[in-house]
XYZ file of C-alpha atoms in Angstrom:
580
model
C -8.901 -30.182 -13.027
C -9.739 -32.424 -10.378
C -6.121 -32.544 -8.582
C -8.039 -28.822 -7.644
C -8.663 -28.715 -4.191
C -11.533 -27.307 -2.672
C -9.643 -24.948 -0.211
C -8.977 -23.270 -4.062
C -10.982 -20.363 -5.555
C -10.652 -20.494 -10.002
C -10.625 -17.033 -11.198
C -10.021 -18.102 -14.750
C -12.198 -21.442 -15.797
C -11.596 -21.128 -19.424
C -15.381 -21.183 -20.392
C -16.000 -20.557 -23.912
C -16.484 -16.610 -23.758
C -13.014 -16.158 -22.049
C -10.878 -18.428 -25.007
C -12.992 -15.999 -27.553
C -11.986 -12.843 -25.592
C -8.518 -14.511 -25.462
C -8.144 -15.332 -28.602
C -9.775 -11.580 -29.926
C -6.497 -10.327 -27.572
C -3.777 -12.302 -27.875
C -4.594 -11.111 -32.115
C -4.952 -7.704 -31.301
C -2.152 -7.041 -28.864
C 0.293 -9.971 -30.206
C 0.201 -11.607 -26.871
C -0.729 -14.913 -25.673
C -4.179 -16.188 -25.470
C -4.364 -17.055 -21.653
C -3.402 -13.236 -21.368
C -6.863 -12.228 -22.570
C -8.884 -14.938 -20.496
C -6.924 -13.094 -17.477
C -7.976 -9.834 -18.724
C -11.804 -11.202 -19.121
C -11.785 -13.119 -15.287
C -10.997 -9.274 -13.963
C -13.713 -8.018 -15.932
C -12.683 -6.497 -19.148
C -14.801 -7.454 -21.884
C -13.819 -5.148 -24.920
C -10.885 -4.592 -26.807
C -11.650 -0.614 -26.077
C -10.842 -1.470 -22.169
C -7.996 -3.820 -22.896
C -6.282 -1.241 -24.640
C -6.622 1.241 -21.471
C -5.531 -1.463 -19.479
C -2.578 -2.199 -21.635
C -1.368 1.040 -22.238
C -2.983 3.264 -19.861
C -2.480 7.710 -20.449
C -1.929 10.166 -18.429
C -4.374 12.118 -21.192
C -6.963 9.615 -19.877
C -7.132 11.666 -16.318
C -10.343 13.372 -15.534
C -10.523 16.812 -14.643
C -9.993 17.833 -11.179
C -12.732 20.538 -11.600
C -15.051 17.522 -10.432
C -13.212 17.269 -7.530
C -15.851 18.755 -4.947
C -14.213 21.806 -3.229
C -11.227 22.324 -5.853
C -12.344 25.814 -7.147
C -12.223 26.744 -3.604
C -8.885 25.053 -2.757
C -7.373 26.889 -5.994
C -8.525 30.288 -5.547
C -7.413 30.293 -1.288
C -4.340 29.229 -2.567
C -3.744 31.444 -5.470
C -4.801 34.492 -2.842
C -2.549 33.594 -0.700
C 0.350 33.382 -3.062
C -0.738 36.506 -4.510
C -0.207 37.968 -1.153
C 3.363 36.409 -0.280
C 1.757 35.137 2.745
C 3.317 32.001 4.232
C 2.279 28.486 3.670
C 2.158 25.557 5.744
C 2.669 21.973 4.715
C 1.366 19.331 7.563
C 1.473 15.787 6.559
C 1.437 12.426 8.085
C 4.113 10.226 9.348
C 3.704 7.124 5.930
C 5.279 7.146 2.916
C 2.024 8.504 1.170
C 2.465 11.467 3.563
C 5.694 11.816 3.201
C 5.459 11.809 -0.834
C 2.455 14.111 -0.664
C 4.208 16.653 1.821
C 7.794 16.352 -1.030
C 5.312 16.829 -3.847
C 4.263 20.193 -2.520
C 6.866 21.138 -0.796
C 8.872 20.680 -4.418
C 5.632 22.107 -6.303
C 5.819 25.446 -4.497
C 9.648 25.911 -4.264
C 9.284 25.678 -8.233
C 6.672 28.584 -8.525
C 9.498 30.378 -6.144
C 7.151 30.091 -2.825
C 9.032 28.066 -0.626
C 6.751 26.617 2.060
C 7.206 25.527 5.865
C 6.107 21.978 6.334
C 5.790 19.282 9.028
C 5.492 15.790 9.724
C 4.488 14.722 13.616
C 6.468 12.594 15.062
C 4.423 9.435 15.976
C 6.039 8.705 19.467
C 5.334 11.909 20.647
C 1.941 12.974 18.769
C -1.208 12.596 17.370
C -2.105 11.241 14.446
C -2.663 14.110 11.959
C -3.419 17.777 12.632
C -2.677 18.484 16.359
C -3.025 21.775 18.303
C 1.332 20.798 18.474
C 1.881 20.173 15.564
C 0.071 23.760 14.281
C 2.070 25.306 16.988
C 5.262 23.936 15.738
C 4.415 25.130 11.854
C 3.271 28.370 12.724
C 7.185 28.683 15.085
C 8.394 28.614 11.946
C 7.065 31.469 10.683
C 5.141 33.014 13.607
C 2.953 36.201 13.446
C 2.445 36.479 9.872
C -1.221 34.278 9.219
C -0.975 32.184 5.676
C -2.263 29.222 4.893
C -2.002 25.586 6.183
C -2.531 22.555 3.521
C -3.011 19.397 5.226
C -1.849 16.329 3.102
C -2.980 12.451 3.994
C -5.004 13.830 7.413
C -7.253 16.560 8.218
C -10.889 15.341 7.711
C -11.798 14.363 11.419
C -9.684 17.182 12.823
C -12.432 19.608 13.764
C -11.235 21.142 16.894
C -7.982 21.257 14.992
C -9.104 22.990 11.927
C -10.730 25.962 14.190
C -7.598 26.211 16.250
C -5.538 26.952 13.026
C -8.180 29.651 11.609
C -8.065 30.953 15.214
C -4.476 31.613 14.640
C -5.186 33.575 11.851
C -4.712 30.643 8.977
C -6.660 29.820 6.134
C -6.797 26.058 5.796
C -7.241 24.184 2.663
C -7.671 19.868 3.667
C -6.324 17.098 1.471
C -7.120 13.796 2.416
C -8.567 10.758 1.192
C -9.244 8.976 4.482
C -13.290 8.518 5.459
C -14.770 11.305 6.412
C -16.893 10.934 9.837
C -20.591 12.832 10.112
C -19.026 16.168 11.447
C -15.958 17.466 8.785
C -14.036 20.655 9.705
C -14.725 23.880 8.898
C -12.348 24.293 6.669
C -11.976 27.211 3.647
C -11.866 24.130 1.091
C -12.093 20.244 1.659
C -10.456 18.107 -1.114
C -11.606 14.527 -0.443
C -12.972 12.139 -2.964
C -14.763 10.331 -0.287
C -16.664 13.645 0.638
C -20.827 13.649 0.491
C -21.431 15.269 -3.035
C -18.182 14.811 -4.739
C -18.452 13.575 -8.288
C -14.676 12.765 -8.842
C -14.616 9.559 -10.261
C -12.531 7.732 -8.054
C -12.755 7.511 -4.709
C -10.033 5.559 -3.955
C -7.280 7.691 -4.504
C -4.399 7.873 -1.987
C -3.431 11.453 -0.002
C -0.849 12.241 -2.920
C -2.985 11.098 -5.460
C -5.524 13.796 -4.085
C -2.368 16.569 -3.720
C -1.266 15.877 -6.914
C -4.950 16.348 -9.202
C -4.599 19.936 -6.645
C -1.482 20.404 -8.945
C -3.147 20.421 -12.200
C -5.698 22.231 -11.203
C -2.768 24.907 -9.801
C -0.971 24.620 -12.781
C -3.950 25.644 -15.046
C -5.194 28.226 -12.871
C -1.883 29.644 -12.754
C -0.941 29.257 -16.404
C 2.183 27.323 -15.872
C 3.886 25.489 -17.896
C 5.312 23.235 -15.833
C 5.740 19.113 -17.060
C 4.157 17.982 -13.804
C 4.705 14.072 -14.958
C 8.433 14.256 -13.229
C 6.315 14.458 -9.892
C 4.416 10.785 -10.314
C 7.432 8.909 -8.770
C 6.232 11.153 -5.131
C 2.962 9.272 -6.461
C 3.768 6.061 -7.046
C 5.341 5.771 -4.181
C 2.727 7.095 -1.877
C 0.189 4.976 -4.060
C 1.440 1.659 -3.914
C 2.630 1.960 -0.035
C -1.033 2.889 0.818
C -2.303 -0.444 -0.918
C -5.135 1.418 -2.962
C -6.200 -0.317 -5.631
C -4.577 0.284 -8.366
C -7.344 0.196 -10.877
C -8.189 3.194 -13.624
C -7.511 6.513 -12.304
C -4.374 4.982 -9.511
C -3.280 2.113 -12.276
C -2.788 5.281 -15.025
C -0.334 7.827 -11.972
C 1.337 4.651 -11.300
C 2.359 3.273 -14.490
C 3.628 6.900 -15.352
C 4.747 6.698 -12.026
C 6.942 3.865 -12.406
C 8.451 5.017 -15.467
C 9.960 8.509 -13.755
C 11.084 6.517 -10.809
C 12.931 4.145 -13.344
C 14.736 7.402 -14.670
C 16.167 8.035 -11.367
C 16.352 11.575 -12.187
C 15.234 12.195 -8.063
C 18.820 12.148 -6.496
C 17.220 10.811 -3.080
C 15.394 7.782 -4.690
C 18.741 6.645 -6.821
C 20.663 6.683 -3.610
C 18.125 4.631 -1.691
C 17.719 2.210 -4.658
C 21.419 1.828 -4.458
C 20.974 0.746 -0.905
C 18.248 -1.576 -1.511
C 18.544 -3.144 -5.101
C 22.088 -1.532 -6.952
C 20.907 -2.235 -10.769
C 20.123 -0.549 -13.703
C 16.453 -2.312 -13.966
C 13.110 -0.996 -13.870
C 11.435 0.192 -10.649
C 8.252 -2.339 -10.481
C 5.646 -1.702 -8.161
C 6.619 -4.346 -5.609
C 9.588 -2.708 -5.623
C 8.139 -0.029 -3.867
C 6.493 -2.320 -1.694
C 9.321 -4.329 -0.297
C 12.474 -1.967 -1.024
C 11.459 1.285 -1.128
C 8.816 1.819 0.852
C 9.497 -0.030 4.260
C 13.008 2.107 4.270
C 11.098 5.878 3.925
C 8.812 4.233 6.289
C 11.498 3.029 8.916
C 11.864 6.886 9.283
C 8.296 7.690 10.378
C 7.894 4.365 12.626
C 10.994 5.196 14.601
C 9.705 8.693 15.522
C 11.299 11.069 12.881
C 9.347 11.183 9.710
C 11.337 14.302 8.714
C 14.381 11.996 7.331
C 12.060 10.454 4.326
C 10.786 13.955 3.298
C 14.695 15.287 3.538
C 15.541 12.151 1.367
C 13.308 13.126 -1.229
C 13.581 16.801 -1.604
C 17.563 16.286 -1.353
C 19.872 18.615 -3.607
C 22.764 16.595 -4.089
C 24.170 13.225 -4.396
C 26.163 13.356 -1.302
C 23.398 14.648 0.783
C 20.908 11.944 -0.657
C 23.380 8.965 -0.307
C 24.226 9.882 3.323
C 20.234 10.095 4.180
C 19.859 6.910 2.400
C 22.327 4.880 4.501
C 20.875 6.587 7.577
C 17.524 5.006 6.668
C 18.769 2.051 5.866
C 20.225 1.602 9.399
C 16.788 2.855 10.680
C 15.045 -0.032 8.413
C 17.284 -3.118 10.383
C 16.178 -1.422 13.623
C 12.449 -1.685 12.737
C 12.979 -5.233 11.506
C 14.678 -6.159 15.038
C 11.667 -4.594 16.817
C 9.202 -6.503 14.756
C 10.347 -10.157 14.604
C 10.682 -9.084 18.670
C 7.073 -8.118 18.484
C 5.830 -11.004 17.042
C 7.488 -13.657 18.713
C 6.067 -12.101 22.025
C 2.529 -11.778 20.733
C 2.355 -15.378 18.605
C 1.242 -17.277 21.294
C -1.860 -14.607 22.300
C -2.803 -14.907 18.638
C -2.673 -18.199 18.404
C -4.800 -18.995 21.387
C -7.680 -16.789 19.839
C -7.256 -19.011 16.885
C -7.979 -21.856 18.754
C -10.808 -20.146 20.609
C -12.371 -19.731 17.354
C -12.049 -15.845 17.604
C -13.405 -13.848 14.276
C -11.425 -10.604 14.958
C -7.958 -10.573 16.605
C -7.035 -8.182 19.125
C -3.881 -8.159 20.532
C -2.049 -6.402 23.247
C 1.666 -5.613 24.462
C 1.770 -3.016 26.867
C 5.912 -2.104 26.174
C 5.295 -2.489 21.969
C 6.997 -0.301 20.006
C 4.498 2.339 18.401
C 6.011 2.302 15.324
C 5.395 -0.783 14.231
C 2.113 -1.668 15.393
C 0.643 -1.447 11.520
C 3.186 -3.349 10.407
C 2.901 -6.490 12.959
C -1.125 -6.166 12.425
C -0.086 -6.198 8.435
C 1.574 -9.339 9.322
C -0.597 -11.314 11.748
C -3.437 -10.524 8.958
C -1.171 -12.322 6.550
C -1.016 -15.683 9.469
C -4.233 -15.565 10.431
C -6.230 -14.951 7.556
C -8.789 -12.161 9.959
C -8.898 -8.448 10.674
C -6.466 -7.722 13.307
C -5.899 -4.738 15.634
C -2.570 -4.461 17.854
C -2.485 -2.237 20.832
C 0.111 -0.669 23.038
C -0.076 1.719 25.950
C -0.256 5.259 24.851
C 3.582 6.967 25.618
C 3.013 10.500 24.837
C 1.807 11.116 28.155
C 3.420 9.196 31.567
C 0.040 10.091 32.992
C -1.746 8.681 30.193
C -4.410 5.628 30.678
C -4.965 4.982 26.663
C -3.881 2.395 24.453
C -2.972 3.235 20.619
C -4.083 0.458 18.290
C -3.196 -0.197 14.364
C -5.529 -2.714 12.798
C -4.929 -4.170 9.517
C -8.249 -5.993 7.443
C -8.790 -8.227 4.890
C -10.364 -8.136 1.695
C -14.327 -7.550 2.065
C -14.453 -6.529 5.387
C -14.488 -2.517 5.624
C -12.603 -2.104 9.108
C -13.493 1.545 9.316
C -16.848 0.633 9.470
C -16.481 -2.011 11.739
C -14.398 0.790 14.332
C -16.798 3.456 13.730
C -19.740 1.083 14.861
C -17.809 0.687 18.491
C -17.270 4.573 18.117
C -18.769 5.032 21.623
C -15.699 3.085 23.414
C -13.110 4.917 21.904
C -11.351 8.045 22.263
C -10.409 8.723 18.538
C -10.612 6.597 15.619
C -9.673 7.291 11.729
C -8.419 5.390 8.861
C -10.354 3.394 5.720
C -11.552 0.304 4.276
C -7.990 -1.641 5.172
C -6.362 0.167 8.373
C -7.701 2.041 10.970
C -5.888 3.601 13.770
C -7.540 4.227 17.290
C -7.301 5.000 20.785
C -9.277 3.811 23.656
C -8.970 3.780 27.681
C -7.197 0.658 29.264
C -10.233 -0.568 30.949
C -12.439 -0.767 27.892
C -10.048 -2.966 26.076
C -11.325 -6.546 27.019
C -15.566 -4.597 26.130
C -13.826 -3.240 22.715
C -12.284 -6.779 22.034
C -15.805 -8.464 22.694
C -17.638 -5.690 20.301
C -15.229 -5.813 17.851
C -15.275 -10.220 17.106
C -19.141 -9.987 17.174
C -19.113 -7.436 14.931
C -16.378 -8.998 12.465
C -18.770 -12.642 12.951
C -21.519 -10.760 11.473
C -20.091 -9.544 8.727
C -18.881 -12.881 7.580
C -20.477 -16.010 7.422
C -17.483 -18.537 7.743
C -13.836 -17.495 8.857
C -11.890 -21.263 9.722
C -8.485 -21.824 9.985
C -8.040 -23.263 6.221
C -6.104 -21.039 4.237
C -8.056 -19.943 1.143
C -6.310 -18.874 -1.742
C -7.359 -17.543 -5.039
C -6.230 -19.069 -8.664
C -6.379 -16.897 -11.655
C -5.020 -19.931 -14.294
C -4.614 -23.616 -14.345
C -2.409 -24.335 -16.824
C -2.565 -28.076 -18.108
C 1.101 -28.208 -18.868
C 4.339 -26.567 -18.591
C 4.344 -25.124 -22.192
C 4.104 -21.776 -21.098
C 6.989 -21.747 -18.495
C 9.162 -19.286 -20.538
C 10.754 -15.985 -20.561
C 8.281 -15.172 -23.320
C 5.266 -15.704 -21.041
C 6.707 -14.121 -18.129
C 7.208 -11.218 -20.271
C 3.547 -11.177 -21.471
C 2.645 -11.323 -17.900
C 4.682 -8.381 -17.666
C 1.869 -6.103 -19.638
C -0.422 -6.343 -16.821
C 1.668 -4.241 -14.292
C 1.546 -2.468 -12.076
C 0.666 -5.516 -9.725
C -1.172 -4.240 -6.105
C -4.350 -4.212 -4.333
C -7.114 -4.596 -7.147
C -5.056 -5.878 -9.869
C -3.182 -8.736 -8.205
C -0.251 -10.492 -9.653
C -1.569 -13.984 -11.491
C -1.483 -16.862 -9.429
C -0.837 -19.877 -11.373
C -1.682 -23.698 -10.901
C 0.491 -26.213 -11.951
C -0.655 -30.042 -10.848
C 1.235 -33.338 -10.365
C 5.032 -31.796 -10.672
C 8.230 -32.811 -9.738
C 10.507 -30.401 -7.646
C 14.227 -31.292 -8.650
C 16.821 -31.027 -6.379
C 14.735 -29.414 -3.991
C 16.353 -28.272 -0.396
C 15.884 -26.165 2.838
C 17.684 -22.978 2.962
C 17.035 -20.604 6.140
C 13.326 -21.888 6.536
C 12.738 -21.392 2.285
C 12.328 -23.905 0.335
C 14.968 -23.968 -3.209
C 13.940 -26.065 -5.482
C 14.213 -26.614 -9.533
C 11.438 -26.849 -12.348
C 11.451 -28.264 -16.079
C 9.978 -25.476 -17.710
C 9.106 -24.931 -21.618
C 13.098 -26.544 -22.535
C 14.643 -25.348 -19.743
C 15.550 -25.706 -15.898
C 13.715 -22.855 -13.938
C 14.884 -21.827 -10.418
C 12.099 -21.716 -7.514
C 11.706 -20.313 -3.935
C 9.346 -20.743 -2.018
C 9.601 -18.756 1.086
C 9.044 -20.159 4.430
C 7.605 -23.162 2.914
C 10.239 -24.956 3.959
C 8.464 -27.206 6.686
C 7.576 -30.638 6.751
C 9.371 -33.512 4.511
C 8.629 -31.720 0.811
C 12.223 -31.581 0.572
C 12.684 -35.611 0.611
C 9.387 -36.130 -1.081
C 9.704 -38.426 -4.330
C 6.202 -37.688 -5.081
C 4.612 -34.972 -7.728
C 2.942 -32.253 -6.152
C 0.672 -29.777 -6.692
C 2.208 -25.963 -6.986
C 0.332 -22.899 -6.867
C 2.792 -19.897 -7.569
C 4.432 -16.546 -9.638
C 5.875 -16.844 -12.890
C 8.178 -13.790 -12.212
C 11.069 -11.865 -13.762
C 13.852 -11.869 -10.979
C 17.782 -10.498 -10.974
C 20.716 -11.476 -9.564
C 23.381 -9.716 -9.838
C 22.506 -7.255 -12.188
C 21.372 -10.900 -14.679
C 17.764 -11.038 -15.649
C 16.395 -14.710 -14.982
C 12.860 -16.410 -14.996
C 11.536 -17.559 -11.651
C 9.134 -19.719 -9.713
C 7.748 -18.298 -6.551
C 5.918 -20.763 -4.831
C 3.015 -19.623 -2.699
C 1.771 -23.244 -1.425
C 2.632 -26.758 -2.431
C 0.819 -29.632 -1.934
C 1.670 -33.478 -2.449
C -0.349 -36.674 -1.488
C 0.697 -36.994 1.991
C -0.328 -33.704 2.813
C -3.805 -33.598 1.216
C -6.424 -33.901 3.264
């Protein structure tokens, strides 16, 4: 293993306990070997957890009676529907909002209690409960009290809550965001991240939290409703919130996965016919890089509404024509983000140079919308937490800037915001994105704050780009469709359970060539050819190179054209004349 370089992390270094645990899995689950040492480098160590990893049940779910504040949740609701009083759906402006706010919204039309809902629109609003966005609910059913059920926000919206139960609402919060020291006064908080809740996962996404509300509904109410035909609202709202998709989240999302695949949700078909028109599976990255960004588009471009009217459609006509109108949304938001990030490359790259820890950027005219998204992908550059600001356009009068930051694994960003707290207006988020406000003229103070505080809670950020290796494999043996396959088992792939990266050393890349900034190249795999990408690595003279070189990548399953075909995807290559 010496071609290894040191910028390289091994996951995987085939000591003698992981070929044992391989070689007890590959005869107990009729897979290959290297499979199990996977399994054993992410910290499974029986055959017990292998086999909930493998094949993971929905009759595996805990009960949401430990959720801390359920009981209450389920008997405010069950009064209220008792009652024929109104109810009020609020959500948030992402695609785990979105799915959360169709999951209910479908739930109760079911039971035959058809609910108002609302999404703000981020141009114009808040983030989360507003005293607007209340007064826009309650206009659609005014005078009558009910209940409001917050989904993906809620938990710092104090002033908020007591504004809604002045209006004569009940209010029942769903969230999983961090909860700050003061929490509403709410009739019922449902929040695994609570003080005192005993759910066992904390790291469940808004829908994830709506949806365990569901079974507890369902069982208070004695229905008999199949609520599995709901996991495709949480898959998607799962996977598009990055939470890691470990026990609890890897269990709704597998499921998850398998409902989506059915297409039996009229809005979903017609956007996967937009996106990727085949008869496949729905994978989880196929939420990621098809699915999601396009219900997204919807919510960045100020009218969140379209994704939740996309998947709560009634028929095929309706569903296509919202599809294509998303899709047209999605090419905007790509248009406004490679702007974006031409016009801030050169700020970020100057901080690089400066030796900066944490990355703030500002562009005063930057679309709202897609500040997450450009922090998302200046993280991905730059390797550090990032935070993006614009000025605030909801009021002309308005000195505040609205900031999205983006992290990177190990460094809680909430944290690191709620310990400049005192410089900002409003802050909320978790462990991976935070959104904020602060006044204009504490900007450059914030920026200073926030870089010391990043440099403290690492002890070496340079500009070498670190990657992690879960398998160096000695040959190219295992460069089939029969591995590829076996990879397969571990999906879904996400935050938390990450998508093997491979090592390959000293290779030769046939007939490689440049095409739009990717590099195309060709690999001899276990008796065959094997096509490889590798996207924007298409810099420098690799393509005229002679020389073997190192190749860190996927082993994936791709189609074209409806044909199922084993691929490389290259993450980084290396050759002599590049080493260091």
């Amino acid at each position: 293993m010496n071609s290894l370089s040191s910028n390289y992390t091994l996951l995987c270094r085939r000591l003698p306990e992981e070929r044992t645990f391989g070689t007890l899995v590959a005869k107990a689950f009729n897979i290959p070997e290297p499979i199990g040492e996977l399994l054993y480098s992410r910290g499974i160590r029986t055959l017990d957890q292998a086999q909930e990893y493998f094949f993971p049940q929905l009759a595996m779910l805990p009960s949401p009676n430990s959720m801390k504040g359920m009981a209450e949740a389920v008997d405010c609701i069950m009064t209220v529907c008792a009652q024929r009083q109104p109810i009020f759906i609020h959500g948030d402006y992402d695609v785990d909002g979105i799915s959360a706010t169709a999951l209910l919204v479908t739930f109760f039309r079911e039971i035959d209690r058809t609910p108002f809902y609302y999404i703000p629109n981020r141009l114009e609003e808040s983030y989360g409960l507003s005293f607007k966005s209340i007064d826009r609910l309650l206009a659609q059913c005014p005078g009558q009290g009910g209940l409001l059920i917050s989904v993906d926000c809620g938990i710092s919206a104090v002033q908020e809550v007591e504004y809604a139960r002045q209006q004569g609402l009940r209010v029942v919060i769903t969230d999983h965001h961090e909860p700050q020291e003061k929490m509403p006064l709410a009739d019922a908080i449902l929040n695994p991240k609570q003080p005192g809740c005993s759910f066992p996962c904390s790291s469940l996404s808004g829908v994830g939290v709506a949806f365990f509300l569901l079974i507890a509904l369902r069982k208070a109410m004695r229905l008999s409703l199949n609520l599995k035909k709901y996991l495709d609202f949480v898959a998607l709202g799962t996977v598009a919130d990055v939470v890691p998709l470990q026990g609890i989240n890897r269990i709704l999302v597998r499921a998850g996965l398998e409902v989506l695949s059915a297409r039996h949700r009229l809005g979903v078909h017609a956007l996967w016919n937009c996106c990727a028109p085949d008869s496949r599976e729905v994978l989880s990255e196929d939420i990621s890089y098809r699915l999601a960004p396009r219900i997204n588009a919807a919510g960045r471009l100020g009218n969140p509404l379209v994704g939740v009217e996309l998947l709560l459609a009634d028929t095929a006509a309706t569903a296509q024509a919202i599809a294509d109108r998303l899709e047209l949304m999605n090419q905007a938001r790509k248009q406004l983000e490679l702007s974006a990030l031409a016009a801030l490359q050169h700020d970020c790259q100057e901080q690089l140079q400066a030796l900066r820890h944490g990355i703030i950027l500002y562009q005063a005219d930057c679309h709202a919308g897609v500040l997450g998204i450009l922090a998302s992908r200046f993280v991905e550059r730059c390797r550090r937490p990032v935070i993006i600001f614009s000025n605030d356009t909801k009021n002309e009068k308005s000195v505040n800037l609205r900031g999205s930051g983006r992290s990177v694994p190990g460094i809680n960003l909430f944290q690191v915001v709620e310990e400049c707290a005192s410089m900002l207006e409003q802050f909320g988020g978790h462990a991976m994105a935070v959104g904020l406000t602060l006044r204009k003229e504490k900007l450059p103070q914030f920026s200073e704050a926030f870089n010391e505080k990043i440099k403290q809670k690492i002890q070496l950020l340079d500009s070498k780009h670190y990657l992690t290796i879960d398998y160096y494999l000695t040959n190219t043996n295992l460069l089939s469709a029969s591995f590829a396959h076996a990879l397969q088992r571990m999906q879904p792939f996400g935050e938390g359970n990450h998508e093997p990266i491979l090592f390959l050393a000293q290779q030769h890349l046939l007939a490689a060539r440049a095409r739009n900034g990717h590099l195309m190249f060709q690999l001899q795999g276990a008796g065959e050819l094997l096509p490889g990408i590798g996207f924007n690595l298409a810099a420098g003279d690799l393509t005229s190179c002679p020389q073997p070189a190192d190749l860190i990548f996927h082993l994936k399953r791709s189609w074209f054209r409806g044909n199922e075909r084993i691929q490389i995807h290259a993450l980084a290559i290396t050759t002599p004349q590049f080493n260091e």
